[in-house]
Each structure stands twice: as C-alpha cells, then as structure tokens.
PDB file of C-alpha atoms and ligand atoms in Angstrom:
ATOM      1  CA  MET A   1      -4.073   8.991  21.850  1.00  0.00           C
ATOM      2  CA  LYS A   2      -3.746   5.591  23.459  1.00  0.00           C
ATOM      3  CA  LEU A   3      -0.782   3.379  22.543  1.00  0.00           C
ATOM      4  CA  VAL A   4      -1.534  -0.334  22.832  1.00  0.00           C
ATOM      5  CA  ARG A   5       0.734  -3.271  22.065  1.00  0.00           C
ATOM      6  CA  THR A   6      -1.449  -6.331  22.566  1.00  0.00           C
ATOM      7  CA  VAL A   7      -4.608  -7.571  20.918  1.00  0.00           C
ATOM      8  CA  ALA A   8      -6.241  -7.894  24.350  1.00  0.00           C
ATOM      9  CA  ASP A   9      -5.531  -4.232  25.150  1.00  0.00           C
ATOM     10  CA  LEU A  10      -6.707  -3.134  21.707  1.00  0.00           C
ATOM     11  CA  ARG A  11      -9.999  -4.982  22.152  1.00  0.00           C
ATOM     12  CA  ALA A  12     -10.435  -3.709  25.718  1.00  0.00           C
ATOM     13  CA  ASP A  13      -9.833  -0.139  24.583  1.00  0.00           C
ATOM     14  CA  LEU A  14     -12.187  -0.383  21.612  1.00  0.00           C
ATOM     15  CA  ALA A  15     -14.907  -1.966  23.759  1.00  0.00           C
ATOM     16  CA  GLU A  16     -15.105   1.309  25.681  1.00  0.00           C
ATOM     17  CA  ARG A  17     -15.556   3.431  22.571  1.00  0.00           C
ATOM     18  CA  SER A  18     -18.571   3.699  20.344  1.00  0.00           C
ATOM     19  CA  GLY A  19     -19.348   4.680  16.775  1.00  0.00           C
ATOM     20  CA  ARG A  20     -17.793   4.038  13.410  1.00  0.00           C
ATOM     21  CA  VAL A  21     -14.276   2.597  13.649  1.00  0.00           C
ATOM     22  CA  GLY A  22     -11.760   3.389  10.904  1.00  0.00           C
ATOM     23  CA  LEU A  23      -8.511   1.428  10.612  1.00  0.00           C
ATOM     24  CA  VAL A  24      -5.413   2.717   8.846  1.00  0.00           C
ATOM     25  CA  PRO A  25      -2.937  -0.169   8.569  1.00  0.00           C
ATOM     26  CA  THR A  26       0.673   1.017   8.177  1.00  0.00           C
ATOM     27  CA  MET A  27       4.230  -0.212   8.405  1.00  0.00           C
ATOM     28  CA  GLY A  28       5.241   3.162   9.813  1.00  0.00           C
ATOM     29  CA  TYR A  29       7.821   5.689   8.669  1.00  0.00           C
ATOM     30  CA  LEU A  30       4.813   7.862   7.925  1.00  0.00           C
ATOM     31  CA  HIS A  31       4.689  10.241   4.989  1.00  0.00           C
ATOM     32  CA  GLU A  32       2.023  12.483   3.465  1.00  0.00           C
ATOM     33  CA  GLY A  33       0.396   9.440   1.827  1.00  0.00           C
ATOM     34  CA  HIS A  34      -0.275   7.859   5.232  1.00  0.00           C
ATOM     35  CA  LEU A  35      -1.338  11.217   6.653  1.00  0.00           C
ATOM     36  CA  SER A  36      -3.924  11.604   3.881  1.00  0.00           C
ATOM     37  CA  LEU A  37      -5.403   8.227   4.922  1.00  0.00           C
ATOM     38  CA  LEU A  38      -5.448   9.309   8.570  1.00  0.00           C
ATOM     39  CA  ARG A  39      -7.100  12.636   7.710  1.00  0.00           C
ATOM     40  CA  ARG A  40      -9.831  10.931   5.714  1.00  0.00           C
ATOM     41  CA  ALA A  41     -10.381   8.389   8.494  1.00  0.00           C
ATOM     42  CA  ARG A  42     -10.604  11.254  10.999  1.00  0.00           C
ATOM     43  CA  GLU A  43     -13.245  12.992   8.863  1.00  0.00           C
ATOM     44  CA  GLU A  44     -15.349   9.882   8.327  1.00  0.00           C
ATOM     45  CA  CYS A  45     -15.062   7.937  11.587  1.00  0.00           C
ATOM     46  CA  ASP A  46     -15.756   8.338  15.301  1.00  0.00           C
ATOM     47  CA  VAL A  47     -12.761   6.213  16.286  1.00  0.00           C
ATOM     48  CA  VAL A  48      -9.500   6.136  14.307  1.00  0.00           C
ATOM     49  CA  VAL A  49      -7.138   3.209  14.845  1.00  0.00           C
ATOM     50  CA  MET A  50      -3.730   3.174  13.202  1.00  0.00           C
ATOM     51  CA  SER A  51      -1.682   0.005  13.201  1.00  0.00           C
ATOM     52  CA  LEU A  52       2.083   0.236  13.062  1.00  0.00           C
ATOM     53  CA  PHE A  53       3.717  -3.086  12.286  1.00  0.00           C
ATOM     54  CA  VAL A  54       6.521  -3.919   9.879  1.00  0.00           C
ATOM     55  CA  ASN A  55       5.172  -7.270   8.789  1.00  0.00           C
ATOM     56  CA  PRO A  56       8.035  -9.758   8.246  1.00  0.00           C
ATOM     57  CA  ARG A  57       5.779 -12.158   6.318  1.00  0.00           C
ATOM     58  CA  GLN A  58       5.369  -9.813   3.371  1.00  0.00           C
ATOM     59  CA  PHE A  59       9.126  -9.509   2.774  1.00  0.00           C
ATOM     60  CA  GLY A  60      10.995 -12.149   0.770  1.00  0.00           C
ATOM     61  CA  PRO A  61      14.220 -13.681   2.164  1.00  0.00           C
ATOM     62  CA  ASN A  62      16.369 -11.322   0.079  1.00  0.00           C
ATOM     63  CA  GLU A  63      14.243  -8.243   0.612  1.00  0.00           C
ATOM     64  CA  ASP A  64      14.586  -5.245   2.901  1.00  0.00           C
ATOM     65  CA  PHE A  65      12.812  -6.328   6.117  1.00  0.00           C
ATOM     66  CA  GLU A  66      15.857  -5.549   8.293  1.00  0.00           C
ATOM     67  CA  ALA A  67      16.655  -2.298   6.509  1.00  0.00           C
ATOM     68  CA  TYR A  68      13.050  -1.069   6.229  1.00  0.00           C
ATOM     69  CA  PRO A  69      13.058   2.445   7.740  1.00  0.00           C
ATOM     70  CA  ARG A  70      11.628   2.661  11.262  1.00  0.00           C
ATOM     71  CA  ASP A  71      11.041   5.632  13.569  1.00  0.00           C
ATOM     72  CA  GLU A  72       8.366   4.830  16.121  1.00  0.00           C
ATOM     73  CA  GLU A  73       8.853   8.047  18.069  1.00  0.00           C
ATOM     74  CA  ARG A  74       8.213  10.230  15.042  1.00  0.00           C
ATOM     75  CA  ASP A  75       5.337   8.017  13.856  1.00  0.00           C
ATOM     76  CA  THR A  76       3.736   8.279  17.308  1.00  0.00           C
ATOM     77  CA  ARG A  77       3.963  12.067  17.217  1.00  0.00           C
ATOM     78  CA  LEU A  78       2.560  12.286  13.682  1.00  0.00           C
ATOM     79  CA  ALA A  79      -0.262   9.872  14.525  1.00  0.00           C
ATOM     80  CA  ARG A  80      -1.178  11.946  17.587  1.00  0.00           C
ATOM     81  CA  GLU A  81      -1.116  15.161  15.535  1.00  0.00           C
ATOM     82  CA  ALA A  82      -3.339  13.544  12.901  1.00  0.00           C
ATOM     83  CA  GLY A  83      -5.958  12.795  15.544  1.00  0.00           C
ATOM     84  CA  VAL A  84      -5.474   9.033  15.852  1.00  0.00           C
ATOM     85  CA  ASP A  85      -7.378   7.686  18.878  1.00  0.00           C
ATOM     86  CA  VAL A  86      -5.637   4.330  19.217  1.00  0.00           C
ATOM     87  CA  LEU A  87      -2.166   3.449  17.969  1.00  0.00           C
ATOM     88  CA  PHE A  88      -1.722  -0.322  17.819  1.00  0.00           C
ATOM     89  CA  ALA A  89       1.979  -1.190  17.654  1.00  0.00           C
ATOM     90  CA  PRO A  90       2.346  -4.896  18.425  1.00  0.00           C
ATOM     91  CA  SER A  91       5.541  -6.935  18.619  1.00  0.00           C
ATOM     92  CA  ILE A  92       6.260  -9.690  16.099  1.00  0.00           C
ATOM     93  CA  GLU A  93       5.602 -12.293  18.840  1.00  0.00           C
ATOM     94  CA  GLU A  94       2.193 -10.776  19.569  1.00  0.00           C
ATOM     95  CA  VAL A  95       1.175 -11.061  15.924  1.00  0.00           C
ATOM     96  CA  TYR A  96       2.871 -14.365  15.121  1.00  0.00           C
ATOM     97  CA  PRO A  97       3.126 -16.362  18.354  1.00  0.00           C
ATOM     98  CA  ASP A  98       4.919 -19.707  18.419  1.00  0.00           C
ATOM     99  CA  GLY A  99       3.075 -22.248  16.340  1.00  0.00           C
ATOM    100  CA  PHE A 100       1.500 -19.722  13.999  1.00  0.00           C
ATOM    101  CA  SER A 101       0.657 -21.789  10.898  1.00  0.00           C
ATOM    102  CA  THR A 102      -1.947 -20.023   8.774  1.00  0.00           C
ATOM    103  CA  THR A 103      -1.413 -18.294   5.447  1.00  0.00           C
ATOM    104  CA  ILE A 104      -4.077 -16.640   3.357  1.00  0.00           C
ATOM    105  CA  HIS A 105      -3.537 -16.933  -0.369  1.00  0.00           C
ATOM    106  CA  VAL A 106      -5.680 -14.831  -2.676  1.00  0.00           C
ATOM    107  CA  ALA A 107      -5.295 -16.381  -6.130  1.00  0.00           C
ATOM    108  CA  GLY A 108      -5.740 -14.528  -9.410  1.00  0.00           C
ATOM    109  CA  VAL A 109      -5.264 -10.839  -8.602  1.00  0.00           C
ATOM    110  CA  SER A 110      -2.104 -11.607  -6.610  1.00  0.00           C
ATOM    111  CA  GLU A 111      -0.433 -13.123  -9.691  1.00  0.00           C
ATOM    112  CA  GLY A 112       1.625 -11.095 -12.161  1.00  0.00           C
ATOM    113  CA  LEU A 113       2.860  -7.521 -11.591  1.00  0.00           C
ATOM    114  CA  CYS A 114       4.460  -7.375  -8.103  1.00  0.00           C
ATOM    115  CA  GLY A 115       3.264 -10.920  -7.387  1.00  0.00           C
ATOM    116  CA  ALA A 116       5.553 -12.241 -10.121  1.00  0.00           C
ATOM    117  CA  HIS A 117       8.605 -10.480  -8.666  1.00  0.00           C
ATOM    118  CA  ARG A 118       7.888 -10.866  -4.954  1.00  0.00           C
ATOM    119  CA  PRO A 119       6.857 -14.492  -4.354  1.00  0.00           C
ATOM    120  CA  GLY A 120       4.772 -14.797  -1.188  1.00  0.00           C
ATOM    121  CA  HIS A 121       4.437 -11.033  -0.754  1.00  0.00           C
ATOM    122  CA  PHE A 122       0.667 -10.896  -1.191  1.00  0.00           C
ATOM    123  CA  ASP A 123       0.165 -13.985   0.996  1.00  0.00           C
ATOM    124  CA  GLY A 124       1.931 -12.016   3.727  1.00  0.00           C
ATOM    125  CA  VAL A 125      -0.190  -8.933   3.046  1.00  0.00           C
ATOM    126  CA  ALA A 126      -3.489 -10.873   2.938  1.00  0.00           C
ATOM    127  CA  THR A 127      -2.631 -12.724   6.145  1.00  0.00           C
ATOM    128  CA  ILE A 128      -1.686  -9.637   8.168  1.00  0.00           C
ATOM    129  CA  VAL A 129      -4.561  -7.533   6.835  1.00  0.00           C
ATOM    130  CA  CYS A 130      -7.054 -10.294   7.642  1.00  0.00           C
ATOM    131  CA  LYS A 131      -5.574 -10.531  11.147  1.00  0.00           C
ATOM    132  CA  LEU A 132      -5.742  -6.746  11.622  1.00  0.00           C
ATOM    133  CA  PHE A 133      -9.393  -6.792  10.530  1.00  0.00           C
ATOM    134  CA  ASN A 134     -10.116  -9.484  13.117  1.00  0.00           C
ATOM    135  CA  MET A 135      -8.139  -7.675  15.804  1.00  0.00           C
ATOM    136  CA  ALA A 136      -9.648  -4.197  15.358  1.00  0.00           C
ATOM    137  CA  ARG A 137     -12.967  -5.139  13.688  1.00  0.00           C
ATOM    138  CA  PRO A 138     -13.131  -1.828  11.818  1.00  0.00           C
ATOM    139  CA  ASP A 139     -16.175  -0.610   9.911  1.00  0.00           C
ATOM    140  CA  VAL A 140     -13.891   0.858   7.272  1.00  0.00           C
ATOM    141  CA  ALA A 141     -10.202   0.438   6.407  1.00  0.00           C
ATOM    142  CA  TYR A 142      -8.117   2.887   4.413  1.00  0.00           C
ATOM    143  CA  PHE A 143      -5.463   2.031   1.801  1.00  0.00           C
ATOM    144  CA  GLY A 144      -3.514   4.017  -0.796  1.00  0.00           C
ATOM    145  CA  GLN A 145      -4.060   3.671  -4.544  1.00  0.00           C
ATOM    146  CA  LYS A 146      -0.263   3.592  -4.977  1.00  0.00           C
ATOM    147  CA  ASP A 147      -0.439  -0.082  -3.972  1.00  0.00           C
ATOM    148  CA  ALA A 148      -3.103  -0.858  -6.592  1.00  0.00           C
ATOM    149  CA  GLN A 149      -2.491  -4.605  -6.617  1.00  0.00           C
ATOM    150  CA  GLN A 150      -2.565  -4.723  -2.818  1.00  0.00           C
ATOM    151  CA  VAL A 151      -5.965  -2.986  -2.945  1.00  0.00           C
ATOM    152  CA  ALA A 152      -7.242  -5.552  -5.479  1.00  0.00           C
ATOM    153  CA  VAL A 153      -6.001  -8.419  -3.272  1.00  0.00           C
ATOM    154  CA  ILE A 154      -7.636  -6.938  -0.166  1.00  0.00           C
ATOM    155  CA  ARG A 155     -10.951  -6.274  -1.945  1.00  0.00           C
ATOM    156  CA  ARG A 156     -10.988  -9.892  -3.154  1.00  0.00           C
ATOM    157  CA  LEU A 157     -10.063 -11.174   0.335  1.00  0.00           C
ATOM    158  CA  VAL A 158     -12.891  -9.201   1.935  1.00  0.00           C
ATOM    159  CA  ARG A 159     -15.441 -10.412  -0.613  1.00  0.00           C
ATOM    160  CA  ASP A 160     -14.300 -14.035  -0.509  1.00  0.00           C
ATOM    161  CA  LEU A 161     -14.164 -14.320   3.287  1.00  0.00           C
ATOM    162  CA  ASP A 162     -17.272 -12.178   3.957  1.00  0.00           C
ATOM    163  CA  ILE A 163     -15.314  -9.801   6.157  1.00  0.00           C
ATOM    164  CA  PRO A 164     -17.692  -7.015   7.212  1.00  0.00           C
ATOM    165  CA  VAL A 165     -15.440  -4.062   6.411  1.00  0.00           C
ATOM    166  CA  GLU A 166     -15.661  -1.330   3.806  1.00  0.00           C
ATOM    167  CA  ILE A 167     -12.453  -0.704   1.855  1.00  0.00           C
ATOM    168  CA  ALA A 168     -11.708   2.971   1.193  1.00  0.00           C
ATOM    169  CA  VAL A 169      -8.993   3.834  -1.315  1.00  0.00           C
ATOM    170  CA  CYS A 170      -7.264   7.221  -1.284  1.00  0.00           C
ATOM    171  CA  PRO A 171      -5.360   8.801  -4.198  1.00  0.00           C
ATOM    172  CA  THR A 172      -1.587   8.478  -4.471  1.00  0.00           C
ATOM    173  CA  VAL A 173       0.154  11.446  -2.863  1.00  0.00           C
ATOM    174  CA  ARG A 174       3.105  12.810  -4.835  1.00  0.00           C
ATOM    175  CA  GLU A 175       6.080  15.053  -4.180  1.00  0.00           C
ATOM    176  CA  PRO A 176       5.832  18.357  -6.083  1.00  0.00           C
ATOM    177  CA  ASP A 177       8.060  16.877  -8.825  1.00  0.00           C
ATOM    178  CA  GLY A 178       5.761  13.868  -9.311  1.00  0.00           C
ATOM    179  CA  LEU A 179       7.551  11.143  -7.314  1.00  0.00           C
ATOM    180  CA  ALA A 180       4.964   8.982  -5.538  1.00  0.00           C
ATOM    181  CA  MET A 181       5.448   9.117  -1.775  1.00  0.00           C
ATOM    182  CA  SER A 182       6.870   5.925  -0.315  1.00  0.00           C
ATOM    183  CA  SER A 183       8.739   5.022   2.846  1.00  0.00           C
ATOM    184  CA  ARG A 184      11.326   3.419   0.536  1.00  0.00           C
ATOM    185  CA  ASN A 185      12.131   6.820  -1.018  1.00  0.00           C
ATOM    186  CA  ALA A 186      14.353   7.174   2.069  1.00  0.00           C
ATOM    187  CA  TYR A 187      16.795   4.759   0.376  1.00  0.00           C
ATOM    188  CA  LEU A 188      17.372   7.095  -2.607  1.00  0.00           C
ATOM    189  CA  SER A 189      20.506   9.193  -2.965  1.00  0.00           C
ATOM    190  CA  PRO A 190      19.913  12.655  -4.517  1.00  0.00           C
ATOM    191  CA  GLU A 191      21.036  11.294  -7.890  1.00  0.00           C
ATOM    192  CA  GLU A 192      18.820   8.188  -7.627  1.00  0.00           C
ATOM    193  CA  ARG A 193      15.888  10.372  -6.635  1.00  0.00           C
ATOM    194  CA  GLN A 194      16.276  12.236  -9.945  1.00  0.00           C
ATOM    195  CA  ARG A 195      16.358   8.919 -11.830  1.00  0.00           C
ATOM    196  CA  ALA A 196      13.246   7.775  -9.957  1.00  0.00           C
ATOM    197  CA  LEU A 197      11.262  10.632 -11.516  1.00  0.00           C
ATOM    198  CA  ALA A 198      11.198   8.600 -14.742  1.00  0.00           C
ATOM    199  CA  LEU A 199       8.417   6.445 -13.233  1.00  0.00           C
ATOM    200  CA  SER A 200       5.868   9.242 -12.819  1.00  0.00           C
ATOM    201  CA  ARG A 201       7.052  10.794 -16.100  1.00  0.00           C
ATOM    202  CA  ALA A 202       6.243   7.530 -17.880  1.00  0.00           C
ATOM    203  CA  LEU A 203       2.737   7.463 -16.396  1.00  0.00           C
ATOM    204  CA  ARG A 204       2.151  11.089 -17.426  1.00  0.00           C
ATOM    205  CA  ALA A 205       3.372  10.353 -20.966  1.00  0.00           C
ATOM    206  CA  ALA A 206       0.824   7.530 -21.182  1.00  0.00           C
ATOM    207  CA  GLU A 207      -1.934   9.787 -19.851  1.00  0.00           C
ATOM    208  CA  GLU A 208      -1.073  12.367 -22.491  1.00  0.00           C
ATOM    209  CA  VAL A 209      -1.281   9.958 -25.436  1.00  0.00           C
ATOM    210  CA  VAL A 210      -4.559   8.561 -24.105  1.00  0.00           C
ATOM    211  CA  ALA A 211      -5.907  12.113 -23.724  1.00  0.00           C
ATOM    212  CA  SER A 212      -4.989  12.755 -27.353  1.00  0.00           C
ATOM    213  CA  GLY A 213      -7.066   9.745 -28.434  1.00  0.00           C
ATOM    214  CA  GLU A 214      -4.659   6.768 -28.456  1.00  0.00           C
ATOM    215  CA  ARG A 215      -6.346   3.530 -27.344  1.00  0.00           C
ATOM    216  CA  ASP A 216      -3.941   0.866 -28.616  1.00  0.00           C
ATOM    217  CA  GLY A 217      -2.195  -0.732 -25.653  1.00  0.00           C
ATOM    218  CA  GLU A 218       1.158  -1.216 -27.383  1.00  0.00           C
ATOM    219  CA  ALA A 219       1.252   2.448 -28.462  1.00  0.00           C
ATOM    220  CA  VAL A 220       0.410   3.633 -24.952  1.00  0.00           C
ATOM    221  CA  LEU A 221       3.105   1.373 -23.468  1.00  0.00           C
ATOM    222  CA  ALA A 222       5.616   2.603 -26.069  1.00  0.00           C
ATOM    223  CA  ALA A 223       5.001   6.214 -24.995  1.00  0.00           C
ATOM    224  CA  ALA A 224       5.513   5.239 -21.362  1.00  0.00           C
ATOM    225  CA  ARG A 225       8.639   3.197 -22.173  1.00  0.00           C
ATOM    226  CA  ALA A 226      10.164   6.112 -24.091  1.00  0.00           C
ATOM    227  CA  ALA A 227       9.677   8.369 -21.059  1.00  0.00           C
ATOM    228  CA  LEU A 228      11.363   5.789 -18.811  1.00  0.00           C
ATOM    229  CA  GLY A 229      14.539   6.334 -20.835  1.00  0.00           C
ATOM    230  CA  ASP A 230      17.306   4.022 -19.627  1.00  0.00           C
ATOM    231  CA  LEU A 231      15.439   2.983 -16.479  1.00  0.00           C
ATOM    232  CA  GLU A 232      14.677  -0.704 -17.002  1.00  0.00           C
ATOM    233  CA  PRO A 233      11.267  -1.529 -15.465  1.00  0.00           C
ATOM    234  CA  GLU A 234      10.580  -4.792 -13.644  1.00  0.00           C
ATOM    235  CA  TYR A 235       7.198  -4.506 -15.301  1.00  0.00           C
ATOM    236  CA  LEU A 236       5.205  -1.910 -17.198  1.00  0.00           C
ATOM    237  CA  GLU A 237       1.730  -3.246 -17.861  1.00  0.00           C
ATOM    238  CA  LEU A 238      -1.822  -2.326 -18.683  1.00  0.00           C
ATOM    239  CA  ARG A 239      -4.526  -4.106 -16.697  1.00  0.00           C
ATOM    240  CA  SER A 240      -8.241  -3.728 -16.220  1.00  0.00           C
ATOM    241  CA  ALA A 241      -8.632  -1.443 -13.201  1.00  0.00           C
ATOM    242  CA  ASP A 242     -11.475  -3.674 -11.921  1.00  0.00           C
ATOM    243  CA  ASP A 243      -9.966  -7.130 -11.710  1.00  0.00           C
ATOM    244  CA  LEU A 244      -6.387  -6.602 -12.954  1.00  0.00           C
ATOM    245  CA  SER A 245      -6.949  -8.841 -15.979  1.00  0.00           C
ATOM    246  CA  PRO A 246      -4.527  -8.026 -18.846  1.00  0.00           C
ATOM    247  CA  VAL A 247      -5.917  -5.727 -21.560  1.00  0.00           C
ATOM    248  CA  GLU A 248      -4.741  -4.874 -25.053  1.00  0.00           C
ATOM    249  CA  ARG A 249      -6.622  -1.631 -25.428  1.00  0.00           C
ATOM    250  CA  VAL A 250      -7.301   1.270 -23.119  1.00  0.00           C
ATOM    251  CA  ASN A 251     -11.013   0.992 -22.556  1.00  0.00           C
ATOM    252  CA  GLY A 252     -12.974   2.317 -19.604  1.00  0.00           C
ATOM    253  CA  SER A 253     -10.786   2.463 -16.491  1.00  0.00           C
ATOM    254  CA  THR A 254      -7.418   0.913 -17.281  1.00  0.00           C
ATOM    255  CA  LEU A 255      -4.553   0.605 -14.820  1.00  0.00           C
ATOM    256  CA  LEU A 256      -1.050   1.337 -16.036  1.00  0.00           C
ATOM    257  CA  ALA A 257       1.323  -0.061 -13.428  1.00  0.00           C
ATOM    258  CA  VAL A 258       5.094   0.164 -13.276  1.00  0.00           C
ATOM    259  CA  ALA A 259       7.851  -1.080 -10.984  1.00  0.00           C
ATOM    260  CA  ALA A 260      11.594  -0.497 -11.166  1.00  0.00           C
ATOM    261  CA  LYS A 261      14.656  -0.780  -8.984  1.00  0.00           C
ATOM    262  CA  VAL A 262      16.488   2.486  -8.483  1.00  0.00           C
ATOM    263  CA  GLY A 263      19.627   1.839  -6.461  1.00  0.00           C
ATOM    264  CA  ARG A 264      18.472  -0.459  -3.668  1.00  0.00           C
ATOM    265  CA  ALA A 265      14.934   0.959  -3.660  1.00  0.00           C
ATOM    266  CA  ARG A 266      12.242  -1.034  -5.422  1.00  0.00           C
ATOM    267  CA  LEU A 267       9.671   1.566  -6.438  1.00  0.00           C
ATOM    268  CA  ILE A 268       6.143   1.127  -7.761  1.00  0.00           C
ATOM    269  CA  ASP A 269       3.665   3.587  -9.229  1.00  0.00           C
ATOM    270  CA  ASN A 270       0.484   3.503 -11.271  1.00  0.00           C
ATOM    271  CA  VAL A 271      -2.208   5.593 -12.867  1.00  0.00           C
ATOM    272  CA  VAL A 272      -5.767   4.790 -13.859  1.00  0.00           C
ATOM    273  CA  LEU A 273      -6.225   5.816 -17.491  1.00  0.00           C
ATOM    274  CA  GLU A 274      -9.804   6.834 -18.194  1.00  0.00           C
ATOM    275  CA  ALA A 275     -11.087   6.393 -21.736  1.00  0.00           C
ATOM    276  CA  GLU A 276     -14.637   6.341 -23.057  1.00  0.00           C
TER     277      GLU A 276
HETATM  278  O1  PAF B 301       0.723  -0.991   2.600  1.00  0.00           O
HETATM  279  C1  PAF B 301       1.336  -1.326   3.623  1.00  0.00           C
HETATM  280  O2  PAF B 301       2.005  -0.519   4.282  1.00  0.00           O
HETATM  281  C2  PAF B 301       1.290  -2.774   4.097  1.00  0.00           C
HETATM  282  O3  PAF B 301       1.306  -3.640   3.024  1.00  0.00           O
HETATM  283  C3  PAF B 301       0.101  -3.062   5.039  1.00  0.00           C
HETATM  284  C4  PAF B 301      -1.236  -2.882   4.327  1.00  0.00           C
HETATM  285  C5  PAF B 301       0.171  -2.150   6.252  1.00  0.00           C
HETATM  286  C6  PAF B 301       0.178  -4.516   5.530  1.00  0.00           C
HETATM  287  O4  PAF B 301       1.355  -4.757   6.228  1.00  0.00           O
END
C-alpha cells in the first residue's frame, strides 16, 4: 500500500496504475462499516484508493472537529489489511490552501433532517467530496447507507455537475445489539451506549408495524417514538427514499431517519421501510 499526502503524488501514483478505480472517502477511525466499503471496493475494482481526511469544513463552530477521534497508525494498518492500494491522507493546507474560496451547495436534499441541525454541514461534505472526485477521478465511490442524507446530497451533486463517477451505497453495519457503527460511538460511556440502543430499537419497532400492515405515517412514527422512550430525538422523520421529500404514508421505499444526542455524541440512524 502506498501512502500519499499530496494531490500531485496521488495523481502520479494513479497514472501508473490501470483499470477500474474505486474510492472510499473516510474521516478515519475506521470501524466495520468502513471495512465493509473497502471490502466491496476490493472485490469490484482493480485499484482501491482510500482517503483519510477529517474535513474541518463539515463541522460547525460548536461541533466536535477538535475532539473527533483520530488514529492514523491504526487506520493505516487496517487499510493495508483490507487491501487498499493507495492511502491518500492529505494535510488541511493541501486540501484548503490559502485563498480557498469555493463552496458547493446542493439545495433541496440538504435541507431538513441533519441539514436543519447542522448548518453548513452538507456544503462542507459536497465541497470535499467533489474535490476528492477531482483529485482521484474514481470510476466508483463507496458510501454507507447510515449517512442516508449524505448519499442523497452526493447523488444529486454528481448528477447536477455531470461528474463521471458511479455512487455505490453499502448497508449500515451494526453491532450485535443493533447500534449502528460510527466513529462517534467512541464518545459513549457504557451507560450512554445502552441508552443509544433506543435508536435502532425505534427503527425496528417501525419496521415491525409496517410489516404487520400499518401504512399511516403518524402511526409508524408513534411506534418508533414509543420505542425511543425518554430519548428525545433531534428529528424522527419519514421521507421518500428517492428524493427525501416528506411523506405522510409509507409507500414504496420510505426512509425513516432519526438523530439524537446521547451524552456528547450526536448519533444518526435510519432504515428503509419497504411497503407495496
Ligand atoms: O462520511 C464521511 O465520513 C464524510 O462525510 C466523508 C464522505 C468522508 C466526507 O468528509
């Protein structure tokens, strides 16, 4: 595995390789969710590039950029073991040199849900992902379904700007007890981790009522809310899985998305409810 830190070195390295290039963008502190993306990229591509960059522009001023967990040594080892060919770990100055002035704003799908609670977050995501696409020029890029709104923003970005990359989305990876894997789970104390289980429990409760025939949005949300217990969500919403437009009934593929603060961790999770 080659470790590169500049765009010039990344391009020079990739120029010497041939075949289908897969990019797995990450902010590091790898967990099974990231590893599932790397494994799929390894299966489907000739060249696997992983980026490792904690992107300051997607954190708000009062968010956890400084505290975000980092362990480059461990990430490097895990990336090597997962068969990554090129690890791109640039500095902040390499990505945002003096004078950097461009922001990409994807309207519509970036509004509501996390967008309503994290102003500027999806501008930061769209900008860095667009840059990474231009830097690595992948044929395919891999993202996790856990960040469903991020996926919708990136799909829209790619369509709107005619970026020649295929977006592959991999299922959310969960701990055996249901907690969706996240680098931010590292913030949870043992007691908070137990409380955090309410998120996946709420999604399962919704799945169960939909499986038993419920289609009314309010009733599905009520089942999920009851399973959340005393955990107050930042949002708990049903959206069309296609374009994230709000829906009142569960029809076709419907996204149920939830976010809540547990201790200092802001956690998100979602499920796609399938109804005929
Ligand atoms: O999902 C993430 O880890 C980040 O938002 C991404 C896509 C790597 C952009 O910084």
